[in-house]
mmCIF file of C-alpha atoms in Angstrom:
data_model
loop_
_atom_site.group_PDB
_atom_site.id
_atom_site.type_symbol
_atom_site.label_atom_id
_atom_site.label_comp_id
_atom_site.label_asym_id
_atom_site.label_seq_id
_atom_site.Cartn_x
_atom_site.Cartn_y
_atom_site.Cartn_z
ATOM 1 C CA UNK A 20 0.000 0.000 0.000
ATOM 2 C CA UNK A 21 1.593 3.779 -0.828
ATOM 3 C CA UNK A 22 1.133 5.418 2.415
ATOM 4 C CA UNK A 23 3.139 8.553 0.793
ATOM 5 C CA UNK A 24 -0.219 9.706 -0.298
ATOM 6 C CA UNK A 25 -1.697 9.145 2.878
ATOM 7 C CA UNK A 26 -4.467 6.801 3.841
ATOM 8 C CA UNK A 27 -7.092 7.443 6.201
ATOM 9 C CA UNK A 28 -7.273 5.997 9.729
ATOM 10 C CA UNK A 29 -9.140 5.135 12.718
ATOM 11 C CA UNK A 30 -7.508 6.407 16.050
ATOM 12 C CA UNK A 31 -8.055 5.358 19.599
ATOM 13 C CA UNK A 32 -5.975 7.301 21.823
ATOM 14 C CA UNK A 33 -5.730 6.493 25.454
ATOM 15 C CA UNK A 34 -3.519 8.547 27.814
ATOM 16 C CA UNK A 35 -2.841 8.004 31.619
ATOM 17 C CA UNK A 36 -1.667 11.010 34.029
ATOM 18 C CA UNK A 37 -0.259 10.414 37.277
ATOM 19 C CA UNK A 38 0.653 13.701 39.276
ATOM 20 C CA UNK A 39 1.140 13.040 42.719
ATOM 21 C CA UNK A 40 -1.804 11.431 44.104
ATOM 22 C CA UNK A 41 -3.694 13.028 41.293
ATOM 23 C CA UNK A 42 -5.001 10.342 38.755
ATOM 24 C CA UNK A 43 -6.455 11.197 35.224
ATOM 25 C CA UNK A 44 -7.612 8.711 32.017
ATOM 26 C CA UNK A 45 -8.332 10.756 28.775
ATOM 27 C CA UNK A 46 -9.707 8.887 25.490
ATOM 28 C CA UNK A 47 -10.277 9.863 22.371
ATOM 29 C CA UNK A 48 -11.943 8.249 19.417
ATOM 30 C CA UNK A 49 -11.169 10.569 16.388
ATOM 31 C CA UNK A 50 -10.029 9.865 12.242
ATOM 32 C CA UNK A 51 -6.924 10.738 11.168
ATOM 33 C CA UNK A 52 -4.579 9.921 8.084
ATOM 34 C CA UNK A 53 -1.077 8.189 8.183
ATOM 35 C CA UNK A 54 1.601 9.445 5.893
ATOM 36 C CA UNK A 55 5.035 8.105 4.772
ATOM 37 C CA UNK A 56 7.158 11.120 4.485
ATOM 38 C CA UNK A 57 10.793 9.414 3.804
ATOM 39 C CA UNK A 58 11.870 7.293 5.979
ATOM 40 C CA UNK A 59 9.231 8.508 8.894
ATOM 41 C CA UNK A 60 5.565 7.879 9.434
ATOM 42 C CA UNK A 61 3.317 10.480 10.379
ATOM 43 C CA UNK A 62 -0.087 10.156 12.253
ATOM 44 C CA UNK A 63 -2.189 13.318 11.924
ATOM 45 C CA UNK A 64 -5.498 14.144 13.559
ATOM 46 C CA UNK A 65 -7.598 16.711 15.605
ATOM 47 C CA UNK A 66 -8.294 15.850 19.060
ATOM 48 C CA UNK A 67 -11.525 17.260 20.339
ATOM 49 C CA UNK A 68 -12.926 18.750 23.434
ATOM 50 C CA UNK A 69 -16.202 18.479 22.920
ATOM 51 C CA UNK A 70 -17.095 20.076 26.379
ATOM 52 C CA UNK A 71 -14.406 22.783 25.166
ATOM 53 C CA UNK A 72 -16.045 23.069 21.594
ATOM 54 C CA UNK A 73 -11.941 23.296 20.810
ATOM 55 C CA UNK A 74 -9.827 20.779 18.458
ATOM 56 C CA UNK A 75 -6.292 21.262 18.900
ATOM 57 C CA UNK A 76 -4.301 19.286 15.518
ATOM 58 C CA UNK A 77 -1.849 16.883 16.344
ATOM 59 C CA UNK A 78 0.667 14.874 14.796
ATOM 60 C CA UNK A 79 2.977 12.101 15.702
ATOM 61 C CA UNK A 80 6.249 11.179 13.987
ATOM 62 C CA UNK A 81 7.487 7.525 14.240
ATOM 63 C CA UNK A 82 11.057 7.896 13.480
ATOM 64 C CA UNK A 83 12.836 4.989 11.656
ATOM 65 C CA UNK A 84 15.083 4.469 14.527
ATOM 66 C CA UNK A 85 12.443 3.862 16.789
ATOM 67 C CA UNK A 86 12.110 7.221 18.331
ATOM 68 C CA UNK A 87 8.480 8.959 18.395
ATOM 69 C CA UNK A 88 7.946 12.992 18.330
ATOM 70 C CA UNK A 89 4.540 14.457 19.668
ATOM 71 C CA UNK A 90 3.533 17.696 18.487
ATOM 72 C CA UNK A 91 0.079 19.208 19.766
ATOM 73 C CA UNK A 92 -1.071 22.768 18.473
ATOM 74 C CA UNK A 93 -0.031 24.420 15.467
ATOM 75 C CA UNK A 94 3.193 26.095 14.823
ATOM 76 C CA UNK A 95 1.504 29.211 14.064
ATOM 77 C CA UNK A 96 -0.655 29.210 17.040
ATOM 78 C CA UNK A 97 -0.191 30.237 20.648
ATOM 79 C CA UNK A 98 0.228 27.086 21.798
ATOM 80 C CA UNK A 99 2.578 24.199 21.055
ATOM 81 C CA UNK A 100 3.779 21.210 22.486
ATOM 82 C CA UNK A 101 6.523 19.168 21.075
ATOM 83 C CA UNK A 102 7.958 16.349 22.978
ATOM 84 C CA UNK A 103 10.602 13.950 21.667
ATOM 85 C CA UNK A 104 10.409 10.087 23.014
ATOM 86 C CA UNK A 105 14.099 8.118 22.954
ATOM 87 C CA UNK A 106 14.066 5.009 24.704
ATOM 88 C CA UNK A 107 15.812 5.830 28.104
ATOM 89 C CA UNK A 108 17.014 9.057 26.882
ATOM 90 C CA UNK A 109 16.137 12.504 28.793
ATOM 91 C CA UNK A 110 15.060 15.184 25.648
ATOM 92 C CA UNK A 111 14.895 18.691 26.220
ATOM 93 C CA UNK A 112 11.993 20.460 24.644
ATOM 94 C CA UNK A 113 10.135 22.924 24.888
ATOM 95 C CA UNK A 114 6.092 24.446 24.993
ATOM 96 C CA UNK A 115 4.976 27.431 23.471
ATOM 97 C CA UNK A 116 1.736 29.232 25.787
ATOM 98 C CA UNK A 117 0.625 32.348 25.814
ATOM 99 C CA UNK A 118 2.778 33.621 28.639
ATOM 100 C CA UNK A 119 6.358 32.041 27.570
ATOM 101 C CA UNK A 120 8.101 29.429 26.213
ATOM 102 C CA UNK A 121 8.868 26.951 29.498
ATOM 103 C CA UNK A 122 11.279 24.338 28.982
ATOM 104 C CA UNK A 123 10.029 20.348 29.541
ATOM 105 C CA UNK A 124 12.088 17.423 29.349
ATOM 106 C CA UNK A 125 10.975 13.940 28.897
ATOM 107 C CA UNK A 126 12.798 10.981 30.110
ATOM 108 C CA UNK A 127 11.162 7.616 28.891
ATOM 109 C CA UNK A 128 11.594 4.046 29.901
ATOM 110 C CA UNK A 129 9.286 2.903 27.709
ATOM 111 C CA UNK A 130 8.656 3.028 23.844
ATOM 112 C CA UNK A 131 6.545 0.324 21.974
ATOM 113 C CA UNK A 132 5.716 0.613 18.001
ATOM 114 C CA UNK A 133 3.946 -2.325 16.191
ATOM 115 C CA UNK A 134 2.800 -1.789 12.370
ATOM 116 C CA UNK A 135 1.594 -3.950 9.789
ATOM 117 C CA UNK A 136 0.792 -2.609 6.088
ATOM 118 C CA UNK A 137 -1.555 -5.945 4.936
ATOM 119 C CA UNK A 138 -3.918 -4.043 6.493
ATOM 120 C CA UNK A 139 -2.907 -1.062 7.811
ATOM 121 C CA UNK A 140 -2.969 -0.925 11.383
ATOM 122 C CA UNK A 141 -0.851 -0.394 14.841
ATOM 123 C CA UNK A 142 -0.068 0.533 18.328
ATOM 124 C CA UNK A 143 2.107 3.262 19.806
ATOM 125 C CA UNK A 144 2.940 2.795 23.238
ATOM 126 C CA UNK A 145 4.854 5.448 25.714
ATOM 127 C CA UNK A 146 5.629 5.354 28.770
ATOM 128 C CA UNK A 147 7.204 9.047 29.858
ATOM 129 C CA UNK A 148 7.771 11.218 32.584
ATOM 130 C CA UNK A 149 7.749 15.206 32.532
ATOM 131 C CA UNK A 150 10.063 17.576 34.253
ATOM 132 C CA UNK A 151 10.035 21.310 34.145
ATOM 133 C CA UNK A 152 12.834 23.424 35.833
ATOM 134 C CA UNK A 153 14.107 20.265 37.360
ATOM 135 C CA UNK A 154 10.956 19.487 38.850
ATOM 136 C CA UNK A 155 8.842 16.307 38.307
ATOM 137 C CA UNK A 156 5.504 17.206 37.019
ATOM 138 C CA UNK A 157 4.455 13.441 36.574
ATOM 139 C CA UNK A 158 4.039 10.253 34.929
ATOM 140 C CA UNK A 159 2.091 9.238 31.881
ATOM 141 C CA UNK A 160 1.366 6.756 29.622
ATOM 142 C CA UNK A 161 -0.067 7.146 26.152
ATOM 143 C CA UNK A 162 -1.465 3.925 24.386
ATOM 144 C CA UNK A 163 -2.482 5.146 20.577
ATOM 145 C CA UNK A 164 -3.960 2.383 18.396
ATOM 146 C CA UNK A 165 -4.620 2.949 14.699
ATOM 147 C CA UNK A 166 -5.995 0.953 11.646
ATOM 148 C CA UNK A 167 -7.449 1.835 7.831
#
């Protein structure tokens, strides 16, 4: 199958927030298109707040070396979150608000990618945690699961 054209998808996106003794489960059931851009993949889609009435675009990128970047918000926007994913590897980033840019850094101990083309389908796994200024914000785990 040519994925360089792109081919729609079917997401189900399931992320897990631990802060402190502060637990939160998000899902989100939403269409999106996967594209083969060299030798990276690229999973594009809105996610929705319906309670919100917002959609903020997002877009991962499944390197070919196994590492994953998120990116949530547009880069012309007021908002943007990029965070890089290297298996046991601390990444400096950084997120764009309204107020500043504030520095983040991931350190992940876990990074699962499955994919199979006959038919399309697949599972992202992550398994991060967030500092900012040295400070640990939390845990989370993000289980995305795709298929045409």
């Amino acid at each position: 199958m040519d994925l360089s054209q792109g081919v729609p998808i079917q997401i189900h996106l399931e992320t897990f927030v631990t802060q402190g003794e502060y637990n939160e489960t998000h899902v989100f059931d939403e269409p999106g298109t996967l594209v083969q851009m060299g030798n990276a993949l690229y999973i594009r889609y809105q996610e929705v707040d319906e309670d919100a009435g917002t959609s903020m675009p997002v877009t991962m990128k499944l390197r070919e070396d196994g590492d994953v970047q998120l990116s949530r918000g547009s880069s012309n926007g007021d908002t943007q979150l990029k965070l890089f994913f290297a298996n046991e590897k601390r990444v400096l980033t950084r997120y764009r608000t309204p107020y500043g840019i504030i520095p983040v850094e991931t350190v992940t101990p876990r990074i699962d990618v499955r994919m199979t083309t006959e038919p399309v389908a697949g599972e992202v796994y992550i398994e991060y945690q967030l500092f900012a200024n040295n400070q640990h914000l939390g845990d989370y785990r993000l289980r995305l699961q795709f298929n045409a």
